Structure formats: structure tokens, C-alpha cells
Amino acid sequence: MAEEENKDEVDLGQKLEKLVEEIKEVMERRKERIAELRAEIDRIEQDNVGLENTIGELLKGF
């Protein structure tokens, strides 16, 4: 009986370790994706500044 309980504890411990590793991997992928999205937002904002300048120059001609 004690051996069975010990085995269950080991199994649960292993499952918990695996789950923690999976969570770490998911969190790391999310962190990378957030960095990618932030970089994309920065590029879009820079493009918008360029477009605003172009529109401003075009409107000066009217």
C-alpha cells in the first residue's frame, strides 16, 4: 500500500513537472509573439508618420 502511494506521488510529481515545462514553453512563445507584435506596431506607426507627412505635403499644394 505504501509503495502504491509512493508511486502515485512520483507519477503526480512527474505530471506536475511536465505541466510546468509546458506552461513555461507557452509563456515563452507568447513573450516572443508579443515582441513580434510590438515591432509590427512600431513599423505601422512609422509608416503612418510617413503617410501623414506625404498627405500634409500634398495638401499644401492645394
Tab-separated table of N, CA and C in Angstrom:
chain	number	residue	atom	x	y	z
A	1	MET	N	0.826	-1.194	0.000
A	1	MET	CA	0.000	0.000	0.000
A	1	MET	C	0.868	1.254	0.000
A	2	ALA	N	1.900	1.254	0.832
A	2	ALA	CA	2.786	2.417	0.902
A	2	ALA	C	3.533	2.596	-0.410
A	3	GLU	N	3.916	1.467	-1.032
A	3	GLU	CA	4.613	1.552	-2.315
A	3	GLU	C	3.707	2.158	-3.386
A	4	GLU	N	2.443	1.778	-3.368
A	4	GLU	CA	1.484	2.297	-4.351
A	4	GLU	C	1.285	3.803	-4.166
A	5	GLU	N	1.180	4.244	-2.917
A	5	GLU	CA	1.023	5.673	-2.646
A	5	GLU	C	2.261	6.436	-3.094
A	6	ASN	N	3.436	5.860	-2.836
A	6	ASN	CA	4.685	6.496	-3.243
A	6	ASN	C	4.750	6.604	-4.764
A	7	LYS	N	4.325	5.533	-5.452
A	7	LYS	CA	4.315	5.535	-6.916
A	7	LYS	C	3.358	6.611	-7.439
A	8	ASP	N	2.193	6.731	-6.816
A	8	ASP	CA	1.230	7.757	-7.215
A	8	ASP	C	1.809	9.154	-7.027
A	9	GLU	N	2.531	9.343	-5.919
A	9	GLU	CA	3.156	10.642	-5.668
A	9	GLU	C	4.205	10.952	-6.728
A	10	VAL	N	4.992	9.937	-7.093
A	10	VAL	CA	6.015	10.115	-8.125
A	10	VAL	C	5.345	10.441	-9.454
A	11	ASP	N	4.289	9.698	-9.798
A	11	ASP	CA	3.566	9.946	-11.046
A	11	ASP	C	3.001	11.367	-11.073
A	12	LEU	N	2.407	11.774	-9.960
A	12	LEU	CA	1.847	13.124	-9.892
A	12	LEU	C	2.949	14.173	-9.977
A	13	GLY	N	4.072	13.886	-9.335
A	13	GLY	CA	5.210	14.807	-9.396
A	13	GLY	C	5.724	14.947	-10.819
A	14	GLN	N	5.824	13.830	-11.526
A	14	GLN	CA	6.284	13.857	-12.912
A	14	GLN	C	5.294	14.605	-13.799
A	15	LYS	N	4.016	14.360	-13.583
A	15	LYS	CA	2.993	15.053	-14.367
A	15	LYS	C	3.040	16.553	-14.110
A	16	LEU	N	3.253	16.915	-12.849
A	16	LEU	CA	3.336	18.328	-12.493
A	16	LEU	C	4.551	18.979	-13.148
A	17	GLU	N	5.687	18.297	-13.121
A	17	GLU	CA	6.891	18.828	-13.765
A	17	GLU	C	6.661	19.024	-15.261
A	18	LYS	N	6.028	18.048	-15.896
A	18	LYS	CA	5.744	18.143	-17.329
A	18	LYS	C	4.812	19.317	-17.605
A	19	LEU	N	3.803	19.474	-16.778
A	19	LEU	CA	2.851	20.569	-16.941
A	19	LEU	C	3.538	21.922	-16.776
A	20	VAL	N	4.404	22.026	-15.787
A	20	VAL	CA	5.141	23.276	-15.562
A	20	VAL	C	6.021	23.590	-16.769
A	21	GLU	N	6.684	22.591	-17.325
A	21	GLU	CA	7.516	22.798	-18.513
A	21	GLU	C	6.671	23.268	-19.697
A	22	GLU	N	5.512	22.661	-19.886
A	22	GLU	CA	4.627	23.070	-20.977
A	22	GLU	C	4.167	24.513	-20.792
A	23	ILE	N	3.856	24.878	-19.565
A	23	ILE	CA	3.435	26.257	-19.287
A	23	ILE	C	4.579	27.220	-19.583
A	24	LYS	N	5.795	26.852	-19.199
A	24	LYS	CA	6.964	27.699	-19.481
A	24	LYS	C	7.131	27.902	-20.982
A	25	GLU	N	6.966	26.824	-21.748
A	25	GLU	CA	7.097	26.914	-23.200
A	25	GLU	C	6.032	27.836	-23.792
A	26	VAL	N	4.806	27.693	-23.331
A	26	VAL	CA	3.715	28.539	-23.819
A	26	VAL	C	3.989	29.999	-23.482
A	27	MET	N	4.432	30.251	-22.274
A	27	MET	CA	4.722	31.625	-21.852
A	27	MET	C	5.855	32.222	-22.690
A	28	GLU	N	6.866	31.427	-22.993
A	28	GLU	CA	7.982	31.907	-23.804
A	28	GLU	C	7.513	32.226	-25.223
A	29	ARG	N	6.670	31.359	-25.800
A	29	ARG	CA	6.139	31.626	-27.143
A	29	ARG	C	5.289	32.889	-27.136
A	30	ARG	N	4.498	33.077	-26.103
A	30	ARG	CA	3.676	34.292	-26.001
A	30	ARG	C	4.561	35.525	-25.886
A	31	LYS	N	5.617	35.415	-25.107
A	31	LYS	CA	6.549	36.533	-24.945
A	31	LYS	C	7.166	36.908	-26.296
A	32	GLU	N	7.571	35.893	-27.064
A	32	GLU	CA	8.138	36.133	-28.391
A	32	GLU	C	7.102	36.761	-29.319
A	33	ARG	N	5.886	36.267	-29.271
A	33	ARG	CA	4.816	36.800	-30.129
A	33	ARG	C	4.501	38.247	-29.773
A	34	ILE	N	4.497	38.556	-28.486
A	34	ILE	CA	4.257	39.933	-28.053
A	34	ILE	C	5.350	40.844	-28.593
A	35	ALA	N	6.599	40.390	-28.544
A	35	ALA	CA	7.707	41.187	-29.078
A	35	ALA	C	7.529	41.406	-30.580
A	36	GLU	N	7.109	40.362	-31.302
A	36	GLU	CA	6.865	40.499	-32.744
A	36	GLU	C	5.758	41.514	-33.013
A	37	LEU	N	4.679	41.431	-32.258
A	37	LEU	CA	3.557	42.350	-32.455
A	37	LEU	C	3.948	43.784	-32.128
A	38	ARG	N	4.742	43.970	-31.089
A	38	ARG	CA	5.207	45.319	-30.748
A	38	ARG	C	6.061	45.895	-31.870
A	39	ALA	N	6.927	45.065	-32.437
A	39	ALA	CA	7.760	45.515	-33.548
A	39	ALA	C	6.888	45.874	-34.751
A	40	GLU	N	5.871	45.076	-35.007
A	40	GLU	CA	4.958	45.360	-36.116
A	40	GLU	C	4.198	46.664	-35.874
A	41	ILE	N	3.766	46.888	-34.657
A	41	ILE	CA	3.076	48.140	-34.317
A	41	ILE	C	4.003	49.323	-34.542
A	42	ASP	N	5.263	49.194	-34.133
A	42	ASP	CA	6.233	50.275	-34.348
A	42	ASP	C	6.394	50.577	-35.837
A	43	ARG	N	6.482	49.525	-36.659
A	43	ARG	CA	6.618	49.731	-38.110
A	43	ARG	C	5.383	50.433	-38.670
A	44	ILE	N	4.217	50.018	-38.239
A	44	ILE	CA	2.971	50.629	-38.718
A	44	ILE	C	2.915	52.096	-38.311
A	45	GLU	N	3.305	52.388	-37.073
A	45	GLU	CA	3.301	53.778	-36.615
A	45	GLU	C	4.276	54.624	-37.428
A	46	GLN	N	5.427	54.069	-37.750
A	46	GLN	CA	6.396	54.793	-38.578
A	46	GLN	C	5.833	55.031	-39.978
A	47	ASP	N	5.179	54.027	-40.528
A	47	ASP	CA	4.540	54.190	-41.837
A	47	ASP	C	3.480	55.278	-41.781
A	48	ASN	N	2.722	55.318	-40.704
A	48	ASN	CA	1.684	56.338	-40.556
A	48	ASN	C	2.280	57.739	-40.525
A	49	VAL	N	3.400	57.892	-39.844
A	49	VAL	CA	4.063	59.202	-39.808
A	49	VAL	C	4.465	59.601	-41.223
A	50	GLY	N	5.015	58.661	-41.962
A	50	GLY	CA	5.393	58.950	-43.347
A	50	GLY	C	4.191	59.328	-44.189
A	51	LEU	N	3.094	58.621	-44.023
A	51	LEU	CA	1.879	58.934	-44.778
A	51	LEU	C	1.320	60.295	-44.383
A	52	GLU	N	1.357	60.609	-43.096
A	52	GLU	CA	0.880	61.917	-42.643
A	52	GLU	C	1.711	63.032	-43.265
A	53	ASN	N	3.006	62.827	-43.327
A	53	ASN	CA	3.878	63.831	-43.947
A	53	ASN	C	3.566	63.984	-45.431
A	54	THR	N	3.374	62.873	-46.114
A	54	THR	CA	3.054	62.915	-47.539
A	54	THR	C	1.722	63.620	-47.771
A	55	ILE	N	0.730	63.291	-46.982
A	55	ILE	CA	-0.588	63.928	-47.112
A	55	ILE	C	-0.474	65.420	-46.836
A	56	GLY	N	0.294	65.769	-45.814
A	56	GLY	CA	0.500	67.184	-45.496
A	56	GLY	C	1.133	67.931	-46.655
A	57	GLU	N	2.116	67.330	-47.282
A	57	GLU	CA	2.778	67.959	-48.431
A	57	GLU	C	1.810	68.096	-49.607
A	58	LEU	N	0.998	67.071	-49.829
A	58	LEU	CA	0.029	67.134	-50.925
A	58	LEU	C	-1.015	68.222	-50.676
A	59	LEU	N	-1.448	68.345	-49.439
A	59	LEU	CA	-2.458	69.355	-49.113
A	59	LEU	C	-1.907	70.774	-49.232
A	60	LYS	N	-0.618	70.943	-49.038
A	60	LYS	CA	-0.012	72.270	-49.190
A	60	LYS	C	-0.118	72.746	-50.635
A	61	GLY	N	-0.181	71.806	-51.549
A	61	GLY	CA	-0.257	72.152	-52.966
A	61	GLY	C	-1.623	72.663	-53.383
A	62	PHE	N	-2.616	72.515	-52.543
A	62	PHE	CA	-3.965	72.955	-52.916
A	62	PHE	C	-4.220	74.353	-52.480
